[in-house]
Amino acid sequence: MVHFIGAGPGAPDLITLRGAALLRAADVVIYAGSLVNPALLDYANPGCEVHNSAEMTLEEVLSVISEAERAGKTTVRLHSGDPCLYGAIREQTDALDKLGIAWDTTPGVSSFCGAAAALGAEYTLPGVSQSVILTRAPGRTPVPDGESLRAFAAHGASMVLFLSSGELDAVQAELLYGGGYTPDTPAAVVYKATWRDEKIVRCTLGTLAESGRRAGIRKTALVLVGDFLGASGERSKLYDPAFATEYRSGTA
Ligand code: SAH
């Protein structure tokens, strides 16, 4: 059996209780290199076999899993954040299905949630934005045509860019081109959210590339853009005295 587990954004106590329990019970752990805090490996049994997948190909990962299966062992595949975002798990689960190896997934706290917590921010502010775009800039790996940053920027919604802190010049230019944001739109770069060496850079879209450069941030960071990082909007209807809900009568 293989358990895909979200390790959370970095702080070792941000893994789920289920993830930690499965990690404790694992015979083999394959963790996703530098993006997973090595402190999480302390949950594993000292006798457990540990592999760093940053140094492995998909074929090598599958071979370690297959060997463990033959020996009746349990494998944990530990991914950063939540495995469902940029985790490259589908190619693994498809291969496991073909090999007839059972697997399941335990979710984790994605880094985009860790970054919002670090900033004390809420992505969905009434009257400001009610949508979050999770995306990335095209780098060495392409992004489908209909998903260009300039197309998404037209919405002016709250946006989080993964895997893009090495391309801040292009990100800034593309997002400004889209029309939904201005050079004054608030932005932030969050490096290693929830890790001990977390770094937060607050800036505007117009100063994004320069601010990232000055802070020396090139990887393991998220770029956040949108008015949700600025002044708060309207108050919510949910807690408005005049607004009746299923659980509370309104006063108006
Ligand atoms: N599955 C992960 C994302 C993996 S892709 C998740 O849900 O968070 C790797 C990218 O995620 C990094 O390049 C970076 O952009 C982002 N990332 C992962 N952990 C991070 C953290 N603690 N702080 C900031 N960005 C992080």
GROMACS .gro file of C-alpha atoms and ligand atoms in nm:
model
  278
    1MET     CA    1   0.000   0.000   0.000
    2VAL     CA    2   0.121   0.351  -0.081
    3HIS     CA    3   0.002   0.657   0.110
    4PHE     CA    4   0.043   0.992  -0.064
    5ILE     CA    5   0.060   1.248   0.214
    6GLY     CA    6   0.057   1.625   0.217
    7ALA     CA    7   0.338   1.733   0.449
    8GLY     CA    8   0.199   2.085   0.484
    9PRO     CA    9   0.388   2.404   0.404
   10GLY     CA   10   0.689   2.342   0.625
   11ALA     CA   11   0.635   2.374   1.000
   12PRO     CA   12   0.647   2.014   1.129
   13ASP     CA   13   0.330   2.054   1.335
   14LEU     CA   14   0.128   2.153   1.029
   15ILE     CA   15   0.103   1.798   0.896
   16THR     CA   16  -0.240   1.643   0.965
   17LEU     CA   17  -0.286   1.393   1.251
   18ARG     CA   18  -0.364   1.125   0.991
   19GLY     CA   19  -0.053   1.211   0.790
   20ALA     CA   20   0.168   1.192   1.100
   21ALA     CA   21   0.017   0.856   1.205
   22LEU     CA   22   0.076   0.706   0.859
   23LEU     CA   23   0.430   0.843   0.858
   24ARG     CA   24   0.497   0.678   1.196
   25ALA     CA   25   0.375   0.345   1.060
   26ALA     CA   26   0.568   0.358   0.731
   27ASP     CA   27   0.840   0.109   0.636
   28VAL     CA   28   0.959   0.321   0.342
   29VAL     CA   29   0.936   0.700   0.300
   30ILE     CA   30   0.998   0.880  -0.027
   31TYR     CA   31   0.992   1.256   0.038
   32ALA     CA   32   0.993   1.542  -0.210
   33GLY     CA   33   1.339   1.684  -0.154
   34SER     CA   34   1.403   2.040  -0.038
   35LEU     CA   35   1.035   2.136  -0.036
   36VAL     CA   36   0.962   1.904   0.254
   37ASN     CA   37   1.108   2.015   0.587
   38PRO     CA   38   1.350   1.736   0.693
   39ALA     CA   39   1.217   1.780   1.050
   40LEU     CA   40   0.905   1.594   0.931
   41LEU     CA   41   1.114   1.282   0.887
   42ASP     CA   42   1.144   1.273   1.268
   43TYR     CA   43   0.790   1.135   1.273
   44ALA     CA   44   0.911   0.825   1.088
   45ASN     CA   45   1.032   0.512   1.264
   46PRO     CA   46   1.414   0.519   1.304
   47GLY     CA   47   1.432   0.187   1.115
   48CYS     CA   48   1.240   0.326   0.820
   49GLU     CA   49   1.405   0.337   0.475
   50VAL     CA   50   1.416   0.700   0.351
   51HIS     CA   51   1.457   0.823  -0.008
   52ASN     CA   52   1.480   1.179  -0.141
   53SER     CA   53   1.281   1.193  -0.464
   54ALA     CA   54   1.458   1.513  -0.579
   55GLU     CA   55   1.742   1.286  -0.684
   56MET     CA   56   1.520   1.022  -0.843
   57THR     CA   57   1.330   0.970  -1.169
   58LEU     CA   58   0.968   0.853  -1.179
   59GLU     CA   59   1.097   0.508  -1.277
   60GLU     CA   60   1.325   0.496  -0.972
   61VAL     CA   61   1.040   0.601  -0.742
   62LEU     CA   62   0.821   0.327  -0.887
   63SER     CA   63   1.096   0.073  -0.852
   64VAL     CA   64   1.142   0.154  -0.479
   65ILE     CA   65   0.765   0.126  -0.429
   66SER     CA   66   0.740  -0.202  -0.623
   67GLU     CA   67   1.021  -0.356  -0.421
   68ALA     CA   68   0.854  -0.248  -0.096
   69GLU     CA   69   0.525  -0.400  -0.215
   70ARG     CA   70   0.695  -0.733  -0.293
   71ALA     CA   71   0.827  -0.737   0.064
   72GLY     CA   72   0.480  -0.658   0.203
   73LYS     CA   73   0.592  -0.313   0.322
   74THR     CA   74   0.401   0.014   0.346
   75THR     CA   75   0.531   0.319   0.160
   76VAL     CA   76   0.464   0.684   0.236
   77ARG     CA   77   0.511   0.928  -0.050
   78LEU     CA   78   0.552   1.264   0.120
   79HIS     CA   79   0.475   1.573  -0.088
   80SER     CA   80   0.497   1.939   0.012
   81GLY     CA   81   0.180   2.131   0.093
   82ASP     CA   82  -0.115   1.940  -0.050
   83PRO     CA   83  -0.028   1.673  -0.306
   84CYS     CA   84  -0.308   1.787  -0.541
   85LEU     CA   85  -0.126   2.106  -0.639
   86TYR     CA   86   0.186   2.076  -0.857
   87GLY     CA   87   0.261   1.747  -0.686
   88ALA     CA   88   0.316   1.538  -1.001
   89ILE     CA   89   0.117   1.263  -0.830
   90ARG     CA   90  -0.106   1.168  -1.122
   91GLU     CA   91   0.179   1.009  -1.317
   92GLN     CA   92   0.258   0.805  -1.008
   93THR     CA   93  -0.097   0.697  -0.929
   94ASP     CA   94  -0.162   0.605  -1.295
   95ALA     CA   95   0.149   0.385  -1.290
   96LEU     CA   96   0.049   0.230  -0.956
   97ASP     CA   97  -0.297   0.149  -1.097
   98LYS     CA   98  -0.128  -0.028  -1.392
   99LEU     CA   99   0.094  -0.220  -1.153
  100GLY     CA  100  -0.208  -0.315  -0.939
  101ILE     CA  101  -0.064  -0.140  -0.631
  102ALA     CA  102  -0.320   0.015  -0.393
  103TRP     CA  103  -0.280   0.378  -0.288
  104ASP     CA  104  -0.466   0.658  -0.114
  105THR     CA  105  -0.414   1.027  -0.045
  106THR     CA  106  -0.410   1.228   0.278
  107PRO     CA  107  -0.449   1.600   0.219
  108GLY     CA  108  -0.218   1.865   0.360
  109VAL     CA  109  -0.213   2.238   0.424
  110SER     CA  110  -0.108   2.393   0.096
  111SER     CA  111   0.158   2.662   0.098
  112PHE     CA  112  -0.094   2.914  -0.038
  113CYS     CA  113  -0.281   2.873   0.292
  114GLY     CA  114   0.045   2.890   0.487
  115ALA     CA  115   0.135   3.213   0.307
  116ALA     CA  116  -0.204   3.372   0.381
  117ALA     CA  117  -0.159   3.278   0.747
  118ALA     CA  118   0.189   3.430   0.750
  119LEU     CA  119   0.048   3.751   0.606
  120GLY     CA  120  -0.263   3.745   0.825
  121ALA     CA  121  -0.461   3.776   0.503
  122GLU     CA  122  -0.796   3.655   0.371
  123TYR     CA  123  -0.817   3.595  -0.005
  124THR     CA  124  -1.192   3.639  -0.031
  125LEU     CA  125  -1.299   3.982   0.090
  126PRO     CA  126  -1.655   4.102   0.027
  127GLY     CA  127  -1.657   4.371  -0.238
  128VAL     CA  128  -1.288   4.311  -0.317
  129SER     CA  129  -1.254   3.961  -0.457
  130GLN     CA  130  -1.449   3.640  -0.417
  131SER     CA  131  -1.217   3.422  -0.624
  132VAL     CA  132  -0.862   3.295  -0.596
  133ILE     CA  133  -0.657   3.211  -0.902
  134LEU     CA  134  -0.387   2.954  -0.828
  135THR     CA  135  -0.145   2.941  -1.116
  136ARG     CA  136   0.217   2.970  -1.224
  137ALA     CA  137   0.428   3.151  -1.480
  138PRO     CA  138   0.557   2.946  -1.770
  139GLY     CA  139   0.922   2.873  -1.707
  140ARG     CA  140   1.100   2.561  -1.827
  141THR     CA  141   0.763   2.387  -1.812
  142PRO     CA  142   0.492   2.536  -2.037
  143VAL     CA  143   0.143   2.643  -1.932
  144PRO     CA  144  -0.157   2.578  -2.165
  145ASP     CA  145  -0.239   2.868  -2.404
  146GLY     CA  146  -0.569   2.966  -2.245
  147GLU     CA  147  -0.404   3.006  -1.904
  148SER     CA  148  -0.167   3.294  -1.968
  149LEU     CA  149  -0.100   3.531  -1.678
  150ARG     CA  150  -0.225   3.825  -1.881
  151ALA     CA  151  -0.557   3.646  -1.942
  152PHE     CA  152  -0.601   3.567  -1.573
  153ALA     CA  153  -0.490   3.919  -1.475
  154ALA     CA  154  -0.791   4.067  -1.656
  155HIS     CA  155  -1.012   3.943  -1.370
  156GLY     CA  156  -0.834   4.146  -1.103
  157ALA     CA  157  -0.904   3.858  -0.862
  158SER     CA  158  -0.684   3.743  -0.573
  159MET     CA  159  -0.396   3.556  -0.732
  160VAL     CA  160  -0.129   3.318  -0.603
  161LEU     CA  161   0.162   3.214  -0.823
  162PHE     CA  162   0.349   2.895  -0.744
  163LEU     CA  163   0.687   2.811  -0.897
  164SER     CA  164   0.731   3.162  -1.032
  165SER     CA  165   0.959   3.355  -0.796
  166GLY     CA  166   1.250   3.311  -1.039
  167GLU     CA  167   1.055   3.495  -1.312
  168LEU     CA  168   0.942   3.809  -1.133
  169ASP     CA  169   1.018   4.046  -1.423
  170ALA     CA  170   0.795   3.848  -1.658
  171VAL     CA  171   0.527   3.801  -1.390
  172GLN     CA  172   0.512   4.175  -1.322
  173ALA     CA  173   0.497   4.265  -1.692
  174GLU     CA  174   0.232   4.006  -1.778
  175LEU     CA  175   0.008   4.088  -1.483
  176LEU     CA  176   0.024   4.460  -1.559
  177TYR     CA  177  -0.056   4.393  -1.925
  178GLY     CA  178  -0.376   4.207  -1.833
  179GLY     CA  179  -0.563   4.519  -1.725
  180GLY     CA  180  -0.718   4.396  -1.397
  181TYR     CA  181  -0.436   4.524  -1.177
  182THR     CA  182  -0.240   4.851  -1.164
  183PRO     CA  183   0.120   4.925  -1.056
  184ASP     CA  184  -0.026   5.016  -0.714
  185THR     CA  185  -0.203   4.683  -0.663
  186PRO     CA  186  -0.065   4.530  -0.341
  187ALA     CA  187   0.159   4.225  -0.379
  188ALA     CA  188   0.375   4.005  -0.159
  189VAL     CA  189   0.645   3.743  -0.195
  190VAL     CA  190   0.644   3.484   0.081
  191TYR     CA  191   0.955   3.269   0.106
  192LYS     CA  192   0.929   2.941   0.298
  193ALA     CA  193   0.596   3.021   0.463
  194THR     CA  194   0.575   2.865   0.813
  195TRP     CA  195   0.945   2.754   0.810
  196ARG     CA  196   1.184   2.899   1.069
  197ASP     CA  197   1.354   3.106   0.797
  198GLU     CA  198   1.028   3.237   0.651
  199LYS     CA  199   1.066   3.573   0.481
  200ILE     CA  200   0.787   3.812   0.385
  201VAL     CA  201   0.826   4.090   0.134
  202ARG     CA  202   0.532   4.325   0.093
  203CYS     CA  203   0.533   4.548  -0.212
  204THR     CA  204   0.316   4.656  -0.504
  205LEU     CA  205   0.284   4.495  -0.844
  206GLY     CA  206   0.486   4.784  -0.988
  207THR     CA  207   0.778   4.709  -0.753
  208LEU     CA  208   0.744   4.328  -0.743
  209ALA     CA  209   1.052   4.229  -0.943
  210GLU     CA  210   1.277   4.484  -0.778
  211SER     CA  211   1.154   4.392  -0.428
  212GLY     CA  212   1.208   4.020  -0.487
  213ARG     CA  213   1.553   4.085  -0.626
  214ARG     CA  214   1.649   4.304  -0.331
  215ALA     CA  215   1.539   4.032  -0.088
  216GLY     CA  216   1.737   3.773  -0.287
  217ILE     CA  217   1.436   3.544  -0.329
  218ARG     CA  218   1.447   3.312  -0.630
  219LYS     CA  219   1.277   2.992  -0.517
  220THR     CA  220   1.056   2.823  -0.256
  221ALA     CA  221   0.834   3.127  -0.257
  222LEU     CA  222   0.484   3.226  -0.353
  223VAL     CA  223   0.386   3.549  -0.522
  224LEU     CA  224   0.054   3.693  -0.407
  225VAL     CA  225  -0.119   3.974  -0.590
  226GLY     CA  226  -0.448   4.152  -0.537
  227ASP     CA  227  -0.642   4.413  -0.347
  228PHE     CA  228  -0.710   4.157  -0.073
  229LEU     CA  229  -0.364   4.256   0.054
  230GLY     CA  230  -0.476   4.618   0.087
  231ALA     CA  231  -0.753   4.790   0.276
  232SER     CA  232  -1.047   4.573   0.381
  233GLY     CA  233  -1.363   4.595   0.172
  234GLU     CA  234  -1.723   4.585   0.288
  235ARG     CA  235  -1.811   4.389   0.599
  236SER     CA  236  -1.949   4.039   0.543
  237LYS     CA  237  -2.319   3.963   0.518
  238LEU     CA  238  -2.261   3.651   0.727
  239TYR     CA  239  -2.210   3.846   1.051
  240ASP     CA  240  -2.421   4.149   0.963
  241PRO     CA  241  -2.697   4.199   1.228
  242ALA     CA  242  -2.945   4.291   0.954
  243PHE     CA  243  -2.880   3.978   0.749
  244ALA     CA  244  -3.090   3.671   0.841
  245THR     CA  245  -2.937   3.326   0.799
  246GLU     CA  246  -3.058   2.973   0.867
  247TYR     CA  247  -2.905   3.001   1.215
  248ARG     CA  248  -2.976   3.361   1.314
  249SER     CA  249  -3.269   3.600   1.256
  250GLY     CA  250  -3.195   3.941   1.108
  251THR     CA  251  -3.286   4.267   1.283
  252ALA     CA  252  -3.393   4.454   0.971
  253SAH     N1  253   0.196   2.097  -0.337
  253SAH     C1  254   0.260   2.220  -0.292
  253SAH     C2  255   0.320   2.295  -0.408
  253SAH     C3  256   0.436   2.223  -0.473
  253SAH     S1  257   0.507   2.312  -0.605
  253SAH     C4  258   0.161   2.303  -0.211
  253SAH     O1  259   0.043   2.268  -0.200
  253SAH     O2  260   0.204   2.403  -0.154
  253SAH     C5  261   0.643   2.390  -0.527
  253SAH     C6  262   0.618   2.540  -0.514
  253SAH     O3  263   0.526   2.562  -0.409
  253SAH     C7  264   0.740   2.620  -0.477
  253SAH     O4  265   0.814   2.656  -0.589
  253SAH     C8  266   0.678   2.742  -0.415
  253SAH     O5  267   0.626   2.828  -0.514
  253SAH     C9  268   0.560   2.681  -0.343
  253SAH     N2  269   0.589   2.648  -0.203
  253SAH    C10  270   0.589   2.525  -0.146
  253SAH     N3  271   0.610   2.536  -0.012
  253SAH    C11  272   0.621   2.670   0.014
  253SAH    C12  273   0.637   2.748   0.133
  253SAH     N4  274   0.647   2.691   0.252
  253SAH     N5  275   0.642   2.883   0.120
  253SAH    C13  276   0.630   2.942   0.001
  253SAH     N6  277   0.613   2.876  -0.113
  253SAH    C14  278   0.607   2.741  -0.108
   0.00000   0.00000   0.00000
